[in-house]
Short mmCIF file of C-alpha atoms in Angstrom, two decimals:
data_model
loop_
_atom_site.label_atom_id
_atom_site.label_comp_id
_atom_site.label_asym_id
_atom_site.label_seq_id
_atom_site.Cartn_x
_atom_site.Cartn_y
_atom_site.Cartn_z
CA UNK A 605 -26.07 -15.33 70.39
CA UNK A 606 -24.04 -17.08 67.88
CA UNK A 607 -20.43 -17.31 68.97
CA UNK A 608 -19.11 -19.32 66.11
CA UNK A 609 -15.69 -18.35 65.03
CA UNK A 610 -15.72 -16.37 61.78
CA UNK A 611 -13.61 -18.02 59.21
CA UNK A 612 -10.91 -15.71 57.95
CA UNK A 613 -11.53 -14.08 54.63
CA UNK A 614 -9.09 -15.50 52.17
CA UNK A 615 -7.13 -13.15 49.94
CA UNK A 616 -3.92 -13.02 48.01
CA UNK A 617 -0.65 -12.35 49.69
CA UNK A 618 1.74 -9.75 48.41
CA UNK A 619 4.12 -12.51 47.34
CA UNK A 620 1.43 -14.22 45.25
CA UNK A 621 0.52 -10.95 43.51
CA UNK A 622 4.18 -10.21 42.79
CA UNK A 623 4.73 -13.64 41.23
CA UNK A 624 1.64 -13.27 39.02
CA UNK A 625 2.72 -9.79 37.85
CA UNK A 626 6.21 -11.10 37.13
CA UNK A 627 4.82 -13.94 35.01
CA UNK A 628 2.54 -11.55 33.07
CA UNK A 629 5.45 -9.19 32.42
CA UNK A 630 7.62 -12.06 31.24
CA UNK A 631 4.93 -13.35 28.87
CA UNK A 632 4.38 -9.84 27.47
CA UNK A 633 8.09 -9.34 26.81
CA UNK A 634 8.36 -12.70 25.05
CA UNK A 635 5.17 -12.45 23.00
CA UNK A 636 5.19 -8.76 21.92
CA UNK A 637 7.91 -9.10 19.23
CA UNK A 638 5.88 -11.75 17.43
CA UNK A 639 3.04 -9.26 16.94
CA UNK A 640 5.25 -6.72 15.16
CA UNK A 641 5.98 -9.18 12.31
CA UNK A 642 2.39 -9.42 11.03
CA UNK A 643 1.91 -5.64 11.23
CA UNK A 644 4.94 -4.98 9.03
CA UNK A 645 3.71 -7.62 6.59
CA UNK A 646 0.24 -6.07 6.66
CA UNK A 647 1.64 -2.63 5.79
CA UNK A 648 3.50 -4.06 2.80
CA UNK A 649 0.46 -6.01 1.63
CA UNK A 650 -1.82 -2.98 2.04
CA UNK A 651 0.57 -0.89 -0.08
CA UNK A 652 0.58 -3.52 -2.83
CA UNK A 653 -3.22 -3.68 -2.76
CA UNK A 654 -3.47 0.11 -2.91
CA UNK A 655 -1.26 0.37 -6.01
CA UNK A 656 -3.20 -2.46 -7.65
CA UNK A 657 -6.50 -0.74 -6.78
CA UNK A 658 -5.27 2.54 -8.30
CA UNK A 659 -4.30 0.64 -11.48
CA UNK A 660 -7.74 -0.99 -11.64
CA UNK A 661 -9.37 2.39 -11.08
CA UNK A 662 -7.27 3.95 -13.88
CA UNK A 663 -8.28 1.13 -16.25
CA UNK A 664 -11.95 1.59 -15.37
CA UNK A 665 -11.77 5.36 -15.92
CA UNK A 666 -9.96 4.90 -19.24
CA UNK A 667 -12.69 2.54 -20.49
CA UNK A 668 -15.60 4.59 -19.13
CA UNK A 669 -14.31 7.91 -20.47
CA UNK A 670 -12.71 6.59 -23.68
CA UNK A 671 -9.37 8.29 -23.03
CA UNK A 672 -5.90 7.38 -21.74
CA UNK A 673 -5.35 7.38 -17.95
CA UNK A 674 -1.97 6.64 -16.36
CA UNK A 675 -0.58 5.49 -13.03
CA UNK A 676 2.71 7.28 -12.42
CA UNK A 677 5.39 5.66 -10.23
CA UNK A 678 8.25 7.73 -8.79
CA UNK A 679 11.03 5.54 -7.41
CA UNK A 680 13.03 8.45 -6.00
CA UNK A 681 10.25 9.68 -3.68
CA UNK A 682 8.39 6.33 -3.28
CA UNK A 683 5.19 7.99 -4.45
CA UNK A 684 2.54 7.06 -6.99
CA UNK A 685 -0.48 8.81 -8.44
CA UNK A 686 -3.14 8.97 -11.13
CA UNK A 687 -2.63 11.18 -14.19
CA UNK A 688 -5.09 11.86 -16.96
CA UNK A 689 -6.85 14.51 -19.03
CA UNK A 690 -8.13 17.42 -16.99
CA UNK A 691 -11.74 16.75 -17.99
CA UNK A 692 -11.58 13.20 -16.54
CA UNK A 693 -9.44 13.63 -13.43
CA UNK A 694 -10.79 17.07 -12.57
CA UNK A 695 -14.33 15.77 -12.07
CA UNK A 696 -13.41 12.90 -9.75
CA UNK A 697 -14.67 13.57 -6.25
CA UNK A 698 -12.58 13.39 -3.10
CA UNK A 699 -9.14 13.70 -4.65
CA UNK A 700 -5.98 15.64 -3.98
CA UNK A 701 -5.46 17.71 -7.08
CA UNK A 702 -1.75 18.29 -7.23
CA UNK A 703 -1.07 20.09 -10.46
CA UNK A 704 -2.15 20.62 -14.00
CA UNK A 705 0.50 20.36 -16.69
CA UNK A 706 0.37 20.95 -20.41
CA UNK A 707 1.19 17.97 -22.60
CA UNK A 708 2.55 19.49 -25.83
CA UNK A 709 2.21 16.21 -27.75
CA UNK A 710 -1.50 15.76 -27.06
CA UNK A 711 -2.58 19.41 -26.86
CA UNK A 712 -4.54 18.66 -23.69
CA UNK A 713 -4.17 19.57 -20.04
CA UNK A 714 -3.15 16.62 -17.85
CA UNK A 715 -4.07 16.58 -14.17
CA UNK A 716 -2.34 14.56 -11.48
CA UNK A 717 -4.42 13.28 -8.58
CA UNK A 718 -4.62 10.76 -5.76
CA UNK A 719 -0.98 11.20 -4.89
CA UNK A 720 0.11 8.67 -2.29
CA UNK A 721 3.36 7.90 -0.53
CA UNK A 722 4.47 4.45 0.53
CA UNK A 723 4.71 3.99 4.31
CA UNK A 724 8.14 4.18 5.98
CA UNK A 725 10.10 0.99 5.43
CA UNK A 726 8.25 0.08 2.21
CA UNK A 727 9.82 0.98 -1.14
CA UNK A 728 9.41 0.58 -4.87
CA UNK A 729 12.18 -2.01 -5.17
CA UNK A 730 11.91 -2.26 -8.95
CA UNK A 731 9.60 -1.08 -11.70
CA UNK A 732 9.74 -2.71 -15.11
CA UNK A 733 7.89 -0.92 -17.90
CA UNK A 734 7.77 -1.51 -21.65
CA UNK A 735 10.49 1.13 -21.99
CA UNK A 736 12.71 -0.86 -19.61
CA UNK A 737 13.45 -0.86 -15.90
CA UNK A 738 13.26 2.41 -14.00
CA UNK A 739 16.42 3.50 -12.21
CA UNK A 740 16.09 4.45 -8.54
CA UNK A 741 15.98 8.17 -9.47
CA UNK A 742 13.44 7.88 -12.30
CA UNK A 743 9.71 8.28 -12.76
CA UNK A 744 7.59 6.25 -15.18
CA UNK A 745 3.96 5.46 -15.94
CA UNK A 746 1.70 2.58 -16.87
CA UNK A 747 -0.92 3.83 -19.33
CA UNK A 748 -4.42 2.37 -19.59
CA UNK A 749 -6.26 2.72 -22.89
CA UNK A 750 -9.98 3.04 -23.80
CA UNK A 751 -10.23 -0.54 -25.11
CA UNK A 752 -9.00 -1.91 -21.74
CA UNK A 753 -5.41 -2.69 -22.67
CA UNK A 754 -2.35 -1.08 -21.13
CA UNK A 755 1.35 -0.57 -21.65
CA UNK A 756 1.84 -3.22 -18.97
CA UNK A 757 4.63 -3.68 -16.50
CA UNK A 758 5.57 -5.08 -13.13
CA UNK A 759 6.11 -3.34 -9.81
CA UNK A 760 8.02 -4.91 -6.93
CA UNK A 761 7.41 -3.55 -3.44
CA UNK A 762 9.62 -4.62 -0.55
CA UNK A 763 10.30 -3.78 3.06
CA UNK A 764 13.52 -3.64 5.06
CA UNK A 765 13.11 -7.28 6.13
CA UNK A 766 13.24 -8.50 2.53
CA UNK A 767 9.55 -9.39 2.22
CA UNK A 768 8.16 -8.45 -1.19
CA UNK A 769 5.06 -8.33 -3.36
CA UNK A 770 4.90 -8.09 -7.14
CA UNK A 771 2.10 -6.32 -9.01
CA UNK A 772 1.86 -7.36 -12.66
CA UNK A 773 -0.19 -5.42 -15.21
CA UNK A 774 -1.02 -7.48 -18.31
CA UNK A 775 -0.50 -5.34 -21.43
CA UNK A 776 -3.06 -7.08 -23.67
CA UNK A 777 -6.11 -6.85 -21.41
CA UNK A 778 -4.89 -4.52 -18.65
CA UNK A 779 -5.69 -6.92 -15.82
CA UNK A 780 -3.76 -6.57 -12.56
CA UNK A 781 -2.61 -9.34 -10.24
CA UNK A 782 -0.62 -9.39 -7.01
CA UNK A 783 1.70 -12.16 -5.88
CA UNK A 784 4.49 -12.60 -3.40
CA UNK A 785 7.84 -11.94 -5.04
CA UNK A 786 10.69 -14.36 -4.49
CA UNK A 787 14.04 -12.66 -3.86
CA UNK A 788 12.71 -9.32 -5.00
#
């Protein structure tokens, strides 16, 4: 028979486990706030990209359908949407059709669609159109025309930490670009 002493199985003591858990908790508390910064920035950037994408889509639809399509911006409610003739907007798939309104000047039904709200903490800081800047309680639109041009304008989005993006719509060719806004 083999009577060799069995070496004791090594394990962790309760003190060692407590120290490791304390260190992990401390690291989590110190590192977690740094992760919230990029997420807030990402929300702001995603909102800017979404408005720019809706503008590009409106321009494409205006050219393809040879009619005027608008992107409406409402500073009071921090919402934006697509507006155009019923025969264009009504046939788009996968949209939220909000309302149909009569436009007495054009004798055509206009439909509003793809209504979106900005996420909490992100706002339409300023909107500059050809008619001038929109006040905080106003609504305005950037129109895109069949030849690809637009009425143009700039839209500043910002969050509560002062970070901002600017979306600029070129009036001559209707192209859209996004940049970070300084002191927006």
